Tab-separated table of C-alpha atoms in Angstrom:
chain	number	residue	atom	x	y	z
A	204	MET	CA	69.586	65.010	104.454
A	205	SER	CA	70.576	65.828	101.954
A	206	VAL	CA	70.918	63.994	99.229
A	207	THR	CA	74.868	63.944	99.499
A	208	GLU	CA	74.268	62.108	102.464
A	209	MET	CA	71.247	59.594	101.286
A	210	PHE	CA	73.643	58.531	98.760
A	211	SER	CA	76.398	57.959	101.425
A	212	TYR	CA	74.007	55.490	103.237
A	213	ILE	CA	73.226	54.310	99.969
A	214	GLN	CA	76.656	53.071	99.185
A	215	GLY	CA	77.927	52.027	102.894
A	216	PHE	CA	75.025	49.173	103.319
A	217	LEU	CA	76.334	48.505	99.179
A	218	SER	CA	79.824	48.341	100.344
A	219	ALA	CA	78.610	45.851	103.004
A	220	ASP	CA	76.565	43.491	101.549
A	221	GLN	CA	79.156	43.531	99.095
A	222	ASP	CA	81.746	42.517	101.492
A	223	VAL	CA	79.171	39.658	102.674
A	224	ARG	CA	78.945	38.070	99.385
A	225	GLU	CA	82.567	38.141	98.882
A	226	GLU	CA	82.710	35.495	102.284
A	227	ILE	CA	79.895	33.692	101.155
A	228	ARG	CA	82.160	33.289	97.857
A	229	LYS	CA	85.427	31.832	98.858
A	230	VAL	CA	83.260	29.488	101.690
A	231	VAL	CA	80.991	28.820	97.633
A	232	GLN	CA	84.927	28.148	96.528
A	233	VAL	CA	85.480	25.716	98.812
A	234	LEU	CA	82.369	23.428	98.442
A	235	GLU	CA	82.660	23.182	94.865
A	236	GLN	CA	86.088	21.586	95.140
A	237	THR	CA	85.129	19.536	97.447
A	238	ALA	CA	81.935	18.633	95.675
A	239	ARG	CA	83.993	17.866	92.168
A	240	GLU	CA	85.535	15.806	94.421
A	241	ILE	CA	83.314	13.856	95.276
A	242	LEU	CA	82.410	13.807	91.925
A	243	THR	CA	85.559	12.447	90.725
A	244	VAL	CA	85.263	9.707	93.269
A	245	LEU	CA	81.436	8.655	91.862
A	246	GLN	CA	81.921	8.825	88.006
A	247	SER	CA	84.794	6.020	88.301
A	248	VAL	CA	81.596	4.030	88.651
A	249	HIS	CA	80.921	3.823	85.015
A	250	GLN	CA	84.546	2.120	84.546
A	251	PRO	CA	83.991	-1.442	83.403
A	252	SER	CA	86.214	-2.144	86.842
A	253	GLY	CA	83.735	0.298	89.016
A	254	PHE	CA	81.006	-1.635	89.834
A	255	LYS	CA	82.330	-3.812	91.775
A	256	GLU	CA	83.992	-1.042	93.993
A	257	ILE	CA	80.426	0.379	94.187
A	258	PRO	CA	80.391	0.246	97.666
A	259	SER	CA	83.881	1.078	98.614
A	260	LYS	CA	83.556	4.529	96.911
A	261	CYS	CA	79.980	5.411	98.421
A	262	THR	CA	82.060	4.604	101.835
A	263	LYS	CA	84.410	6.802	100.663
A	264	ALA	CA	82.044	9.562	99.177
A	265	ARG	CA	80.463	9.490	102.465
A	266	GLU	CA	83.008	10.435	104.122
A	267	LEU	CA	83.497	13.290	101.824
A	268	PHE	CA	80.536	14.955	102.906
A	269	CYS	CA	81.165	15.335	106.257
A	270	THR	CA	83.788	17.882	104.399
A	271	VAL	CA	81.345	19.242	102.902
A	272	ARG	CA	78.340	19.864	106.182
A	273	THR	CA	82.140	21.355	107.351
A	274	GLN	CA	81.900	24.089	104.993
A	275	VAL	CA	78.151	24.391	104.850
A	276	ALA	CA	78.147	25.143	108.573
A	277	ASP	CA	81.201	27.575	108.044
A	278	LEU	CA	78.731	29.328	105.370
A	279	LYS	CA	75.707	29.767	107.742
A	280	THR	CA	77.857	32.092	110.011
A	281	LYS	CA	78.886	34.220	106.947
A	282	PHE	CA	75.464	35.759	106.925
A	283	PRO	CA	71.906	36.042	108.999
A	284	VAL	CA	70.091	33.140	108.999
A	285	GLU	CA	66.982	35.251	107.928
A	286	GLN	CA	68.195	36.485	104.822
A	287	TYR	CA	68.953	32.878	102.962
A	288	TYR	CA	67.159	33.671	99.519
A	289	ARG	CA	68.853	36.844	99.108
A	290	PHE	CA	72.136	35.523	98.881
A	291	HIS	CA	70.566	31.953	97.340
A	292	GLU	CA	72.628	32.499	93.812
A	293	HIS	CA	75.415	32.419	95.063
A	294	TRP	CA	75.191	28.586	96.214
A	295	ARG	CA	72.163	27.605	94.654
A	296	PHE	CA	74.520	25.829	91.832
A	297	VAL	CA	76.376	23.868	94.541
A	298	LEU	CA	73.867	22.998	96.366
A	299	GLN	CA	71.933	20.836	93.477
A	300	ARG	CA	74.911	19.992	92.836
A	301	LEU	CA	75.151	17.981	96.326
A	302	ALA	CA	71.874	17.034	95.909
A	303	PHE	CA	72.504	14.777	93.579
A	304	LEU	CA	76.000	13.711	94.307
A	305	ALA	CA	73.970	12.870	97.918
A	306	ALA	CA	71.305	10.884	95.589
A	307	PHE	CA	73.574	9.314	93.532
A	308	VAL	CA	75.748	7.598	96.807
A	309	VAL	CA	72.055	6.564	97.904
A	310	TYR	CA	71.061	5.131	94.451
A	311	LEU	CA	74.412	3.144	93.912
A	312	GLU	CA	73.619	2.046	98.085
A	313	SER	CA	70.397	1.461	97.828
A	314	GLU	CA	68.392	1.884	94.422
A	315	THR	CA	66.311	3.768	96.241
A	316	LEU	CA	65.514	7.506	95.937
A	317	VAL	CA	66.810	9.590	98.850
A	318	THR	CA	63.944	11.496	100.185
A	319	ARG	CA	64.714	15.701	100.655
A	320	GLU	CA	65.463	14.778	104.868
A	321	GLU	CA	68.235	12.518	103.545
A	322	ALA	CA	70.088	14.818	101.212
A	323	ALA	CA	69.585	17.555	103.810
A	324	GLN	CA	70.856	15.417	106.754
A	325	ILE	CA	73.667	14.471	104.392
A	326	LEU	CA	74.566	17.915	103.304
A	327	GLY	CA	73.611	19.367	107.409
A	328	ILE	CA	71.289	21.123	106.312
A	329	GLU	CA	67.352	22.218	106.610
A	330	VAL	CA	64.440	21.147	105.106
A	331	VAL	CA	62.368	23.534	106.729
A	332	ARG	CA	63.558	26.992	105.474
A	333	GLU	CA	61.952	28.563	108.880
A	334	LYS	CA	64.647	25.913	111.114
A	335	GLY	CA	67.882	27.879	109.775
A	336	PHE	CA	69.802	27.522	106.406
A	337	HIS	CA	67.279	24.690	104.646
A	338	LEU	CA	67.356	22.804	101.182
A	339	ASP	CA	65.071	24.229	98.613
A	340	VAL	CA	63.036	22.105	97.247
A	341	GLU	CA	63.791	22.995	93.716
A	342	ASP	CA	67.508	22.586	94.042
A	343	TYR	CA	66.447	18.634	95.242
A	344	LEU	CA	64.590	18.989	91.991
A	345	ALA	CA	67.046	19.730	89.798
A	346	GLY	CA	69.489	17.647	91.621
A	347	VAL	CA	67.344	14.462	91.613
A	348	LEU	CA	67.056	15.952	87.697
A	349	ILE	CA	70.892	15.506	87.571
A	350	MET	CA	71.077	11.833	88.953
A	351	ALA	CA	68.601	11.396	86.466
A	352	SER	CA	71.519	11.767	83.601
A	353	GLU	CA	73.634	10.099	85.053
A	354	LEU	CA	71.382	6.968	85.641
A	355	SER	CA	70.822	6.745	81.957
A	356	ARG	CA	74.435	6.682	81.213
A	357	LEU	CA	75.300	4.608	83.945
A	358	ALA	CA	72.381	1.825	81.821
A	359	VAL	CA	74.679	2.665	78.899
A	360	ASN	CA	76.939	1.862	80.817
A	361	SER	CA	76.371	-1.188	82.789
A	362	VAL	CA	75.943	-3.064	79.484
A	363	THR	CA	79.196	-2.624	78.829
A	364	ALA	CA	80.660	-3.723	81.460
A	365	GLY	CA	78.279	-6.603	81.099
A	366	ASP	CA	75.768	-5.699	84.004
A	367	TYR	CA	72.236	-6.695	81.813
A	368	SER	CA	70.456	-6.409	85.115
A	369	ARG	CA	71.195	-2.924	86.349
A	370	PRO	CA	69.550	-1.487	83.121
A	371	LEU	CA	66.851	-3.233	83.918
A	372	ARG	CA	65.693	-1.834	87.456
A	373	ILE	CA	67.234	1.932	86.350
A	374	SER	CA	64.241	2.409	83.570
A	375	ASN	CA	61.779	1.119	86.581
A	376	PHE	CA	63.437	3.746	88.715
A	377	ILE	CA	63.015	6.893	86.305
A	378	ASN	CA	60.208	5.684	85.139
A	379	GLU	CA	58.456	6.027	88.595
A	380	LEU	CA	60.477	9.014	88.858
A	381	ASP	CA	59.409	10.386	86.186
A	382	SER	CA	55.583	9.522	87.185
A	383	GLY	CA	56.437	11.195	89.902
A	384	PHE	CA	57.514	14.237	88.236
A	385	ARG	CA	54.459	14.741	86.275
A	386	LEU	CA	52.044	15.565	88.990
A	387	LEU	CA	53.699	18.799	89.982
A	388	ASN	CA	52.911	21.999	87.577
A	389	LEU	CA	55.759	23.478	86.865
A	390	LYS	CA	56.329	27.258	85.315
A	391	ASN	CA	58.766	28.200	82.232
A	392	ASP	CA	61.242	28.051	84.794
A	393	PRO	CA	65.513	26.364	84.737
A	394	LEU	CA	63.319	23.927	87.156
A	395	ARG	CA	60.776	22.788	84.064
A	396	LYS	CA	63.117	22.996	81.860
A	397	ARG	CA	66.359	20.742	83.083
A	398	TYR	CA	62.993	18.650	83.865
A	399	ASP	CA	62.386	18.599	79.604
A	400	GLY	CA	65.417	16.829	79.853
A	401	LEU	CA	64.545	13.797	81.671
A	402	LYS	CA	62.110	12.029	78.603
A	403	TYR	CA	65.696	12.355	76.338
A	404	ASP	CA	66.322	9.648	79.602
A	405	VAL	CA	64.460	7.919	79.408
A	406	LYS	CA	63.738	7.335	76.231
A	407	LYS	CA	67.798	6.052	75.874
A	408	ILE	CA	67.026	4.143	78.962
A	409	GLU	CA	64.054	2.457	77.524
A	410	GLU	CA	66.638	2.158	74.355
A	411	VAL	CA	68.950	-0.581	75.653
A	412	VAL	CA	66.478	-1.893	77.137
A	413	TYR	CA	64.785	-2.743	74.297
A	414	ASP	CA	68.502	-3.558	73.130
A	415	LEU	CA	68.575	-5.936	75.651
A	416	SER	CA	65.214	-7.648	75.134
A	417	ILE	CA	64.924	-7.948	71.999
A	418	ARG	CA	68.704	-10.164	72.096
A	419	GLY	CA	67.766	-12.261	75.216
A	420	LEU	CA	70.037	-10.687	78.060
A	421	ALA	CA	67.580	-9.239	79.619
A	422	LYS	CA	65.866	-10.494	81.744
A	423	GLU	CA	63.331	-10.299	84.578
A	424	MET	CA	64.571	-9.341	88.123
A	425	ASP	CA	63.960	-11.852	90.213
A	426	THR	CA	65.439	-14.430	87.978
A	427	VAL	CA	68.061	-13.063	88.619
A	428	GLY	CA	68.112	-12.490	92.367
A	429	ASP	CA	66.895	-16.520	92.323
A	430	LYS	CA	70.511	-16.991	90.964
B	850	MET	CA	69.455	-8.042	95.090
B	851	ASN	CA	66.811	-10.629	95.586
B	852	ARG	CA	63.883	-10.995	95.526
B	853	ARG	CA	61.758	-9.053	98.224
B	854	ASP	CA	62.473	-6.184	96.422
B	855	GLY	CA	59.729	-7.409	93.708
B	856	ARG	CA	57.458	-5.965	97.186
B	857	PHE	CA	59.957	-3.510	97.733
B	858	ARG	CA	59.055	-2.022	94.794
B	859	LYS	CA	56.043	-1.541	94.314
B	860	HIS	CA	56.402	-0.046	97.592
B	861	PHE	CA	59.133	2.384	96.779
B	862	SER	CA	56.932	2.420	93.386
B	863	ALA	CA	53.430	3.685	95.213
B	864	SER	CA	55.400	6.594	97.738
B	865	LEU	CA	57.829	8.193	94.757
B	866	THR	CA	53.715	9.124	93.489
B	867	ASP	CA	51.586	8.941	96.549
B	868	PHE	CA	53.452	10.481	99.033
B	869	LEU	CA	56.832	12.234	98.200
B	870	PHE	CA	55.605	13.896	94.758
B	871	PRO	CA	52.427	15.515	95.667
B	872	VAL	CA	53.934	17.208	99.040
B	873	PHE	CA	56.139	18.963	96.205
B	874	GLN	CA	53.388	19.625	94.188
B	875	GLN	CA	51.278	21.353	96.929
B	876	GLU	CA	55.009	23.150	97.844
B	877	LEU	CA	55.473	24.009	94.777
B	878	ASP	CA	51.991	25.617	93.979
B	879	THR	CA	51.092	27.122	97.083
B	880	LYS	CA	54.406	29.741	96.494
B	881	HIS	CA	53.674	29.848	92.696
B	882	ASP	CA	50.274	31.479	93.921
B	883	LYS	CA	51.354	32.998	96.262
B	884	TYR	CA	53.991	34.870	93.503
B	885	GLU	CA	51.306	35.403	91.250
B	886	ARG	CA	49.736	37.144	94.040
B	887	LEU	CA	52.572	39.834	94.094
B	888	VAL	CA	52.579	40.078	91.284
B	889	LYS	CA	48.719	41.230	90.225
B	890	ILE	CA	49.701	43.911	92.871
B	891	SER	CA	52.657	44.943	91.968
B	892	ARG	CA	50.791	45.930	88.441
B	893	ASP	CA	48.432	47.362	90.699
B	894	VAL	CA	51.132	49.594	92.300
B	895	THR	CA	52.475	50.304	88.926
B	896	ILE	CA	49.635	51.472	87.467
B	897	GLU	CA	48.308	53.774	90.413
B	898	SER	CA	51.092	55.285	91.204
B	899	LYS	CA	52.390	55.600	87.536
B	900	ARG	CA	48.516	57.619	86.907
B	901	THR	CA	49.969	59.560	90.089
B	902	ILE	CA	53.259	61.097	88.424
B	903	PHE	CA	50.843	61.885	85.092
B	904	LEU	CA	48.736	64.125	87.758
B	905	LEU	CA	51.315	65.695	89.012
B	906	HIS	CA	53.470	66.752	85.919
B	907	ARG	CA	50.019	68.852	85.930
B	908	VAL	CA	51.911	71.035	88.860
B	909	THR	CA	54.138	73.007	85.732
B	910	SER	CA	50.402	74.729	84.609
B	911	VAL	CA	48.975	75.822	87.724
B	912	PRO	CA	49.541	78.453	89.290
B	913	ASP	CA	48.696	76.808	93.045
B	914	ALA	CA	50.176	73.321	92.935
B	915	GLU	CA	47.896	72.551	96.436
B	916	ASP	CA	45.217	70.872	94.601
B	917	ILE	CA	47.026	68.844	92.799
B	918	LEU	CA	49.353	67.966	95.334
B	919	ASN	CA	46.733	67.170	97.815
B	920	GLU	CA	45.512	65.074	94.929
B	921	ALA	CA	48.498	63.330	94.782
B	922	ASP	CA	47.938	62.341	98.689
B	923	VAL	CA	45.100	59.986	98.060
B	924	LYS	CA	46.622	58.319	94.949
B	925	LEU	CA	49.585	58.167	97.297
B	926	ASP	CA	47.058	56.865	100.030
B	927	GLY	CA	45.793	53.985	97.687
B	928	VAL	CA	48.742	53.524	96.514
B	929	ARG	CA	50.298	51.904	100.082
B	930	GLN	CA	46.506	50.254	101.255
B	931	LYS	CA	48.446	47.870	98.113
B	932	ILE	CA	51.502	47.965	99.742
B	933	GLY	CA	50.411	46.507	102.722
B	934	LEU	CA	48.645	44.104	101.162
B	935	ILE	CA	51.836	42.337	99.453
B	936	ALA	CA	52.777	42.924	104.026
B	937	GLU	CA	50.222	40.667	104.099
B	938	GLU	CA	51.122	37.991	102.082
B	939	LEU	CA	54.890	38.790	103.022
B	940	ARG	CA	53.725	38.210	106.256
B	941	GLY	CA	56.023	35.323	107.706
B	942	GLU	CA	58.048	35.036	104.713
B	943	ASP	CA	62.069	35.208	103.698
B	944	ILE	CA	60.996	38.684	101.266
B	945	HIS	CA	64.077	38.334	99.429
B	946	GLN	CA	62.067	34.547	97.151
B	947	PHE	CA	58.819	36.379	96.169
B	948	HIS	CA	61.637	40.080	95.375
B	949	ARG	CA	60.993	39.930	91.354
B	950	ALA	CA	57.655	39.774	91.774
B	951	PHE	CA	56.875	42.967	93.506
B	952	THR	CA	59.967	44.667	92.877
B	953	PRO	CA	58.324	46.513	89.662
B	954	GLY	CA	55.665	47.626	91.556
B	955	ILE	CA	57.833	48.693	94.425
B	956	GLN	CA	60.182	50.862	92.475
B	957	GLU	CA	56.933	52.821	90.071
B	958	TYR	CA	56.385	54.083	93.934
B	959	VAL	CA	59.059	55.852	95.195
B	960	GLU	CA	59.272	57.275	91.402
B	961	ALA	CA	55.850	59.086	92.562
B	962	VAL	CA	56.533	59.562	96.079
B	963	SER	CA	59.398	61.293	95.918
B	964	PHE	CA	57.994	62.858	92.307
B	965	GLN	CA	55.221	64.305	95.362
B	966	HIS	CA	58.030	64.745	97.554
B	967	TYR	CA	60.733	66.932	95.224
B	968	ILE	CA	57.435	69.639	94.243
B	969	ARG	CA	56.635	70.415	97.642
B	970	HIS	CA	59.424	70.294	99.447
B	971	HIS	CA	62.819	70.666	96.614
B	972	SER	CA	64.327	68.109	97.940
B	973	LEU	CA	65.282	63.983	98.185
B	974	ILE	CA	63.016	62.144	100.131
B	975	SER	CA	64.798	59.876	102.464
B	976	LEU	CA	64.294	55.562	102.496
B	977	GLU	CA	63.156	56.631	106.019
B	978	GLU	CA	61.237	58.738	105.074
B	979	ILE	CA	59.931	56.398	102.924
B	980	ASN	CA	59.794	53.549	105.192
B	981	ALA	CA	58.419	55.370	108.346
B	982	ARG	CA	54.816	55.752	105.933
B	983	LEU	CA	54.752	51.772	105.057
B	984	VAL	CA	53.464	51.061	108.746
B	985	PHE	CA	50.704	48.957	108.632
B	986	MET	CA	47.738	48.651	111.800
B	987	ARG	CA	46.618	45.077	111.249
B	988	THR	CA	43.045	44.770	114.367
B	989	GLU	CA	42.748	41.077	113.696
B	990	THR	CA	41.635	39.374	117.059
B	991	HIS	CA	41.738	41.122	119.883
B	992	ASP	CA	45.644	42.430	118.871
B	993	ALA	CA	46.733	44.823	117.119
B	994	GLN	CA	49.543	43.815	114.634
B	995	VAL	CA	51.767	46.112	113.249
B	996	LEU	CA	52.894	45.060	109.763
B	997	THR	CA	55.518	46.566	108.482
B	998	PHE	CA	56.468	47.143	104.772
B	999	GLN	CA	60.251	47.846	104.179
B	1000	VAL	CA	61.811	49.516	100.804
B	1001	THR	CA	65.490	47.968	99.872
B	1002	PRO	CA	68.785	50.454	100.067
B	1003	SER	CA	69.108	49.166	95.968
B	1004	ASP	CA	65.217	48.951	95.153
B	1005	TYR	CA	64.909	52.812	96.613
B	1006	LEU	CA	67.968	53.712	93.979
B	1007	LEU	CA	66.397	52.488	91.686
B	1008	GLY	CA	62.977	54.484	91.947
B	1009	VAL	CA	65.262	57.395	92.231
B	1010	ALA	CA	66.876	56.819	89.259
B	1011	ASP	CA	64.112	57.179	86.871
B	1012	LEU	CA	62.470	59.978	88.614
B	1013	THR	CA	64.929	61.460	87.289
B	1014	GLY	CA	63.985	61.127	84.317
B	1015	GLU	CA	60.222	63.007	85.280
B	1016	LEU	CA	62.426	65.851	86.537
B	1017	MET	CA	63.778	66.652	82.823
B	1018	ARG	CA	60.319	66.686	81.697
B	1019	MET	CA	59.453	68.726	84.637
B	1020	CYS	CA	62.009	70.763	83.174
B	1021	ILE	CA	61.623	70.632	79.528
B	1022	SER	CA	56.214	71.822	80.850
B	1023	SER	CA	58.237	74.127	82.879
B	1024	VAL	CA	60.463	76.075	80.295
B	1025	GLY	CA	57.301	75.750	77.568
B	1026	ASN	CA	55.166	77.688	80.878
B	1027	GLY	CA	57.243	80.249	80.391
B	1028	ASP	CA	59.257	78.773	84.173
B	1029	ILE	CA	63.282	80.301	83.798
B	1030	ASN	CA	63.855	79.545	87.462
B	1031	THR	CA	63.034	76.407	87.871
B	1032	PRO	CA	64.521	74.750	85.386
B	1033	PHE	CA	68.094	76.222	87.010
B	1034	ARG	CA	66.972	74.242	90.615
B	1035	LEU	CA	65.899	71.395	89.241
B	1036	SER	CA	69.036	71.303	86.928
B	1037	GLN	CA	71.256	71.423	90.710
B	1038	PHE	CA	69.447	69.345	92.357
B	1039	LEU	CA	69.831	66.532	88.758
B	1040	ARG	CA	73.560	66.768	89.366
B	1041	GLN	CA	73.655	66.203	92.806
B	1042	ILE	CA	71.869	62.953	92.307
B	1043	HIS	CA	73.592	62.693	89.394
B	1044	ASP	CA	76.870	62.646	91.172
B	1045	GLY	CA	75.181	60.232	94.473
B	1046	PHE	CA	75.214	57.858	91.255
B	1047	SER	CA	78.380	58.089	90.274
B	1048	TYR	CA	80.373	58.230	93.247
B	1049	ILE	CA	78.044	54.695	93.833
B	1050	GLY	CA	79.323	53.214	91.051
B	1051	ASN	CA	79.177	49.555	89.900
B	1052	THR	CA	79.011	48.645	93.278
B	1053	GLY	CA	74.697	49.320	93.085
B	1054	PRO	CA	72.926	46.460	91.472
B	1055	TYR	CA	73.739	46.285	87.889
B	1056	GLU	CA	70.312	47.474	86.830
B	1057	VAL	CA	71.130	51.485	88.377
B	1058	SER	CA	74.208	50.873	85.802
B	1059	LYS	CA	72.310	50.502	82.585
B	1060	LYS	CA	69.930	54.128	84.650
B	1061	LEU	CA	73.258	55.894	85.104
B	1062	HIS	CA	73.268	55.678	81.319
B	1063	THR	CA	69.544	57.257	80.497
B	1064	LEU	CA	70.334	59.739	83.719
B	1065	ARG	CA	73.337	61.313	82.079
B	1066	GLN	CA	71.462	62.269	79.261
B	1067	SER	CA	68.812	63.531	81.467
B	1068	LEU	CA	71.190	66.024	82.654
B	1069	GLY	CA	72.773	66.894	80.138
B	1070	LYS	CA	69.704	68.019	78.772
B	1071	VAL	CA	67.994	69.640	81.673
B	1072	GLU	CA	72.084	71.650	81.686
B	1073	ASP	CA	71.455	72.715	78.327
B	1074	ALA	CA	68.319	73.713	78.633
B	1075	CYS	CA	69.568	76.360	81.512
B	1076	TYR	CA	72.630	76.998	78.609
B	1077	THR	CA	70.004	78.181	76.624
B	1078	LEU	CA	67.997	80.218	78.929
B	1079	ARG	CA	71.263	81.677	79.996
B	1080	VAL	CA	72.344	82.819	77.453
B	1081	ARG	CA	69.490	84.005	74.613
B	1082	GLY	CA	66.999	83.528	77.663
B	1083	SER	CA	65.910	87.069	77.341
B	1084	GLU	CA	66.129	87.190	73.746
B	1085	ILE	CA	63.052	84.924	73.158
B	1086	PRO	CA	59.592	84.872	73.594
B	1087	LYS	CA	58.648	83.274	75.781
B	1088	HIS	CA	55.918	80.957	73.799
B	1089	MET	CA	59.045	80.180	71.491
B	1090	LEU	CA	61.409	78.386	74.301
B	1091	ALA	CA	60.212	75.754	74.357
B	1092	ASP	CA	60.597	74.974	70.516
B	1093	VAL	CA	64.185	76.976	71.937
B	1094	PHE	CA	64.767	73.720	73.780
B	1095	SER	CA	63.853	71.224	71.865
B	1096	SER	CA	65.990	72.734	68.747
B	1097	ARG	CA	68.451	72.754	70.780
B	1098	THR	CA	68.050	68.938	72.057
B	1099	THR	CA	67.848	67.445	68.815
B	1100	LEU	CA	71.028	69.107	67.324
B	1101	ILE	CA	72.774	67.298	69.830
B	1102	ASP	CA	71.252	63.215	69.301
B	1103	PRO	CA	72.297	63.258	65.313
B	1104	ASP	CA	70.529	59.494	65.286
B	1105	GLU	CA	67.613	61.558	65.812
B	1106	GLY	CA	68.598	62.185	61.991
B	1107	VAL	CA	67.397	66.577	62.937
B	1108	VAL	CA	69.437	68.641	60.671
């Protein structure tokens, strides 16, 4: 093979690669749009009026996740399944966003942490790489950390809206999350940097709880339930 | 939320730290450990490949290159064994998940093996030829297993880009040794490679665009050497040829600060 022939062959390969990436980009753009729509729906819970409407917002978000599943199914067709990580960078951001939104919906519904399996199910993807297009554990964890920030904001806005018990529950939840994350041996990578932000969320929520308790506004969760 | 949440919360809290996150910890540790192992092997591949390249440069100063080429063969076989270890680590994995760990070593290997190929055959080794030699037999239990490592087109490109730097060095040292033919042959070959890279332009990985700049400089130096030899070669005593070449290049690089 001459030099020219070799480069011609390589060019063909690179060209085909670019075409695949272009197709992927198009679907990811659509996915990002849907993610923004879900975020718009869920963000309204921060409004004082929004608190009562949480269940209906969760339902609306769940409906939008249907659309997500369809769009993800389309994304899967754009490249060979065993080359997930070759193109992973293209959807990493939106998948983390979607993991966050799934975690947020589940929290609003049940005040629990969405499991990786549940998050994957909501998005219509696998958990295990060998089974197909999957949710990488680091992307799931990144989504959870994004949610932690959202919850610290929710704690603040709950107080403003007059709900003084929610911040306590959020505080317990975030502290448990923090204990969980402490078990991980993280490298100096983006996940580690995002995890470093968690302590600020913890602190912010602690301050809210402190503000409530010294003013006698904080009540134990049990007594709230008894009312 | 009611009273049962007290118990529920305690159960939930235990599950995070007892069940959920330990699983994540293990998964992340396994991945990081494998990544580190690959980085270590890749470093060995880089070192041995670089040593092979140094060895191969000596062909310009000996009458018979065969001994050096044979020694290089042995070294490169050793490097291939290491690449076999990489292939084993990647068995069953998505290779792109770990690509950044071993790409430096692989690029260095491509550089070394294509350098050797050029010295022997005066041509560019193809990606297919490289990959054909990265097939490993593993006889575990009763079945022979075939393990392959495939160099990607982009790693091949990057390795070849680095090769041009070595070819430029070879050109300089061959002029210094009074070899008037090699520079012209090298110049032609380098030009073909440079044209190939121009054809690819920015459709390649972005590191290629960066290396294109260095490649142009290398080509320029070689072309200037050929010009000097052609125009003034017969006037200059052999032992001064190298000096002419280096002073010519310093004239072109104003930031080197030489008049």
